[in-house]
CSV table of C-alpha atoms and ligand atoms in Angstrom, one decimal:
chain,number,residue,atom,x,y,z
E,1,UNK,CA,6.9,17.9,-19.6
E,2,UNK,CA,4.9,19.1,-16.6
E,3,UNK,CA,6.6,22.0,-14.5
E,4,UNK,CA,6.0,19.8,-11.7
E,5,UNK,CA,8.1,16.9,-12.5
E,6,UNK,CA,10.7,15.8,-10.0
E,7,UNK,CA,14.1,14.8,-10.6
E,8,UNK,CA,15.3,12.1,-7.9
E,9,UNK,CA,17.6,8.7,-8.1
E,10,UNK,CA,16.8,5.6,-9.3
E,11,UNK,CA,17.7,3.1,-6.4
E,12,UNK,CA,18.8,-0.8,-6.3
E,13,UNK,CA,15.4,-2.2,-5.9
E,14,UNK,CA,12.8,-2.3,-8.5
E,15,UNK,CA,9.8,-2.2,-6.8
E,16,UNK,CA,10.7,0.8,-4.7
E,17,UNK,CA,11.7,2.8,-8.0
E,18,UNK,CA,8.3,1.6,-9.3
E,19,UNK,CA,6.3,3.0,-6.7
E,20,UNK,CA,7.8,6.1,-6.6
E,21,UNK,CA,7.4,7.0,-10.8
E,22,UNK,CA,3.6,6.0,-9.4
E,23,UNK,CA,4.0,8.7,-6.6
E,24,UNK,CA,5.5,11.9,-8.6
E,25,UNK,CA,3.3,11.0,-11.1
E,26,UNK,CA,-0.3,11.2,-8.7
E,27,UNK,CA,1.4,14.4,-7.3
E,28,UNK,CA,1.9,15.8,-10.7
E,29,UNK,CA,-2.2,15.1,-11.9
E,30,UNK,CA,-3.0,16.2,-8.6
E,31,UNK,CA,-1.4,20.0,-9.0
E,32,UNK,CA,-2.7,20.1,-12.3
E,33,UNK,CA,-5.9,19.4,-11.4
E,34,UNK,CA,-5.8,21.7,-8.6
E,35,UNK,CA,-4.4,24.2,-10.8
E,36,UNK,CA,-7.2,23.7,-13.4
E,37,UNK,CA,-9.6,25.0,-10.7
E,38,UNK,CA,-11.2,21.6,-10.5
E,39,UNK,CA,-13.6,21.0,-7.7
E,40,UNK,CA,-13.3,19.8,-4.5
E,41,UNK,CA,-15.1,16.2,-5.7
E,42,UNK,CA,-12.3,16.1,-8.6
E,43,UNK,CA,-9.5,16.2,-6.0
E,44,UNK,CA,-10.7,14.1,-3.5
E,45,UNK,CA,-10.2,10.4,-5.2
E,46,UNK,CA,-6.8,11.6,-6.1
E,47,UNK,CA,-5.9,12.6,-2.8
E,48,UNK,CA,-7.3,9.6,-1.3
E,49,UNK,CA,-5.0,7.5,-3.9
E,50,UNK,CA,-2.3,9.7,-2.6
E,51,UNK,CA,-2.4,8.2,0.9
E,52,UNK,CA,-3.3,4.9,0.6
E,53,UNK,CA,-0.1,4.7,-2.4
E,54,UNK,CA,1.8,6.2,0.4
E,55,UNK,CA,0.4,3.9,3.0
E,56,UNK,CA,0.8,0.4,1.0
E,57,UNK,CA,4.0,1.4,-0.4
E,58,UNK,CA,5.7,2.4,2.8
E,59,UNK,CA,4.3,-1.3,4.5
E,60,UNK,CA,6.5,-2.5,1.7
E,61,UNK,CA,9.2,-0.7,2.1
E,62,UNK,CA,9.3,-1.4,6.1
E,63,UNK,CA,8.8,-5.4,4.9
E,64,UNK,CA,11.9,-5.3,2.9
E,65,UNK,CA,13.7,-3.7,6.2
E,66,UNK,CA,12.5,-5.9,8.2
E,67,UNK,CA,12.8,-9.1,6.2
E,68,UNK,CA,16.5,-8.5,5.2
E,69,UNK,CA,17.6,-7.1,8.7
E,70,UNK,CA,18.2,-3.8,8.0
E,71,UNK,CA,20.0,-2.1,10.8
E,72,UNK,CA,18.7,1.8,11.2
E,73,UNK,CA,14.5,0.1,10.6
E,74,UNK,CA,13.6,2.5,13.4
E,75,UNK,CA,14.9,5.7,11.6
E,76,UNK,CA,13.4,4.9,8.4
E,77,UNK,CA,10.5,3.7,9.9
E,78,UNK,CA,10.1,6.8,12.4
E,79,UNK,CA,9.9,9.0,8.9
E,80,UNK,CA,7.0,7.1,7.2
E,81,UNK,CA,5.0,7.5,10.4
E,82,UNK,CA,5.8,11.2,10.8
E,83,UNK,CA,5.0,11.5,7.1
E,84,UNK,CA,1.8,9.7,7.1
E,85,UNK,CA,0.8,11.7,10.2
E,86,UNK,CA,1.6,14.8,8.5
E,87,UNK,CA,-0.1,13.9,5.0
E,88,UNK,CA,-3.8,12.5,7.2
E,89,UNK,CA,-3.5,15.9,8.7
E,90,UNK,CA,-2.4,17.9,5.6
E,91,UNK,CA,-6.0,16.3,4.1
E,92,UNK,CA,-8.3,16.5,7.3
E,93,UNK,CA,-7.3,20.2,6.9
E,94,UNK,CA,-8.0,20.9,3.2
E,95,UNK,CA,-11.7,18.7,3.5
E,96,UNK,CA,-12.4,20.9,6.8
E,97,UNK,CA,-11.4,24.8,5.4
E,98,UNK,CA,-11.5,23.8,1.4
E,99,UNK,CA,-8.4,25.6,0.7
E,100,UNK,CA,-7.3,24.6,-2.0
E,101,UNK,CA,-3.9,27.4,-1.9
E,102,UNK,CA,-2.3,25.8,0.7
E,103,UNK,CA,-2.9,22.1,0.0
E,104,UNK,CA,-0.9,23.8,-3.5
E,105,UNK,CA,1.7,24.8,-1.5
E,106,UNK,CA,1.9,21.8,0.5
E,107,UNK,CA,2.2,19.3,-2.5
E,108,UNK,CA,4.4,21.5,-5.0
E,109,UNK,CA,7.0,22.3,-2.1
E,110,UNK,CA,6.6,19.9,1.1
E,111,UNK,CA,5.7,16.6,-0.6
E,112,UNK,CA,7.9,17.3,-3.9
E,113,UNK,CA,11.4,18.2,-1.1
E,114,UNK,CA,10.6,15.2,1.1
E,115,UNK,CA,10.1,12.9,-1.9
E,116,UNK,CA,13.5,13.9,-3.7
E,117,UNK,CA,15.1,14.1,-0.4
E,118,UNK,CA,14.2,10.6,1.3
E,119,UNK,CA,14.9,8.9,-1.8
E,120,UNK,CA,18.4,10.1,-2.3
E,121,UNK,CA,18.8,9.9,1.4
E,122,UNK,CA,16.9,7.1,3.4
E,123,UNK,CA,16.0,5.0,0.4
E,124,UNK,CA,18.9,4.5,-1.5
E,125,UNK,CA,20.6,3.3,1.6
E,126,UNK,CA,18.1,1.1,2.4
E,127,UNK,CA,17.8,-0.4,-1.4
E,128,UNK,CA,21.6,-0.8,-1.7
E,129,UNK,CA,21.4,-3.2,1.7
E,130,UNK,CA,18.2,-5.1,0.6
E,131,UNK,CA,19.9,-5.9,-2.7
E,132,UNK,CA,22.9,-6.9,-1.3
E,133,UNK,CA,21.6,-9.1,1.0
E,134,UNK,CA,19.2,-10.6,-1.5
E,135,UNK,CA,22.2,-11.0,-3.8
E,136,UNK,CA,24.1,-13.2,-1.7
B,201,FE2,FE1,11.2,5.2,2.4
């Protein structure tokens, strides 16, 4: 088992829990590779995965909110985008100074406290409304 792996809840909707396995496990490769001393052109593609995983799966989380009237959208919503923002910065940074240390930091503690958190917070809210509605 990598020391990297995350322990967070499963919520109500499939796809969701789906996508975020696909997550922890990109940000696992991607601190092993980093911790292999891998090159620059190693860790870009994975990073790049990174945020456009983040990107597509957040569209679809905001679909589900929107589709099945869910009534804090805006608060959920509002994280993404200050995530996202965060993340394109967090990357613009490492490809500008190469610092490989703090994009370390960044993904071990950041990424892996937001991930657990939001999930057992903002997500398994929002998954326990979609499948009830879609239940009905
Ligand atoms: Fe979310």
């Amino acid at each position: 088992m990598s020391q990297y792996r995350l322990a967070f809840p499963e919520v109500a909707v499939d796809f969701m829990n789906q996508d975020h396995h696909e997550f922890a496990a990109l940000r696992e490769k991607l601190l092993a590779v980093i911790a292999a001393g891998t090159a620059a052109s190693g860790i870009e593609p994975l990073l790049a995965e990174l945020h456009s995983h983040t990107v597509r799966h957040f569209a679809d989380e905001e679909k589900l909110m929107q589709d099945t009237g869910f009534p804090v959208y805006p608060v959920h919503k509002g994280e993404h985008d200050s995530v996202l923002a965060d993340m394109a910065a967090r990357i613009a940074e490492w490809r500008q100074t190469g610092d490989h240390g703090a994009l370390q930091v960044w993904l071990e503690h950041a990424v892996g406290d937001w991930l657990v958190a939001h999930i057992a917070s903002m997500d398994t809210v929002t998954a326990r409304f979609a499948a009830g509605k879609q239940g009905r």
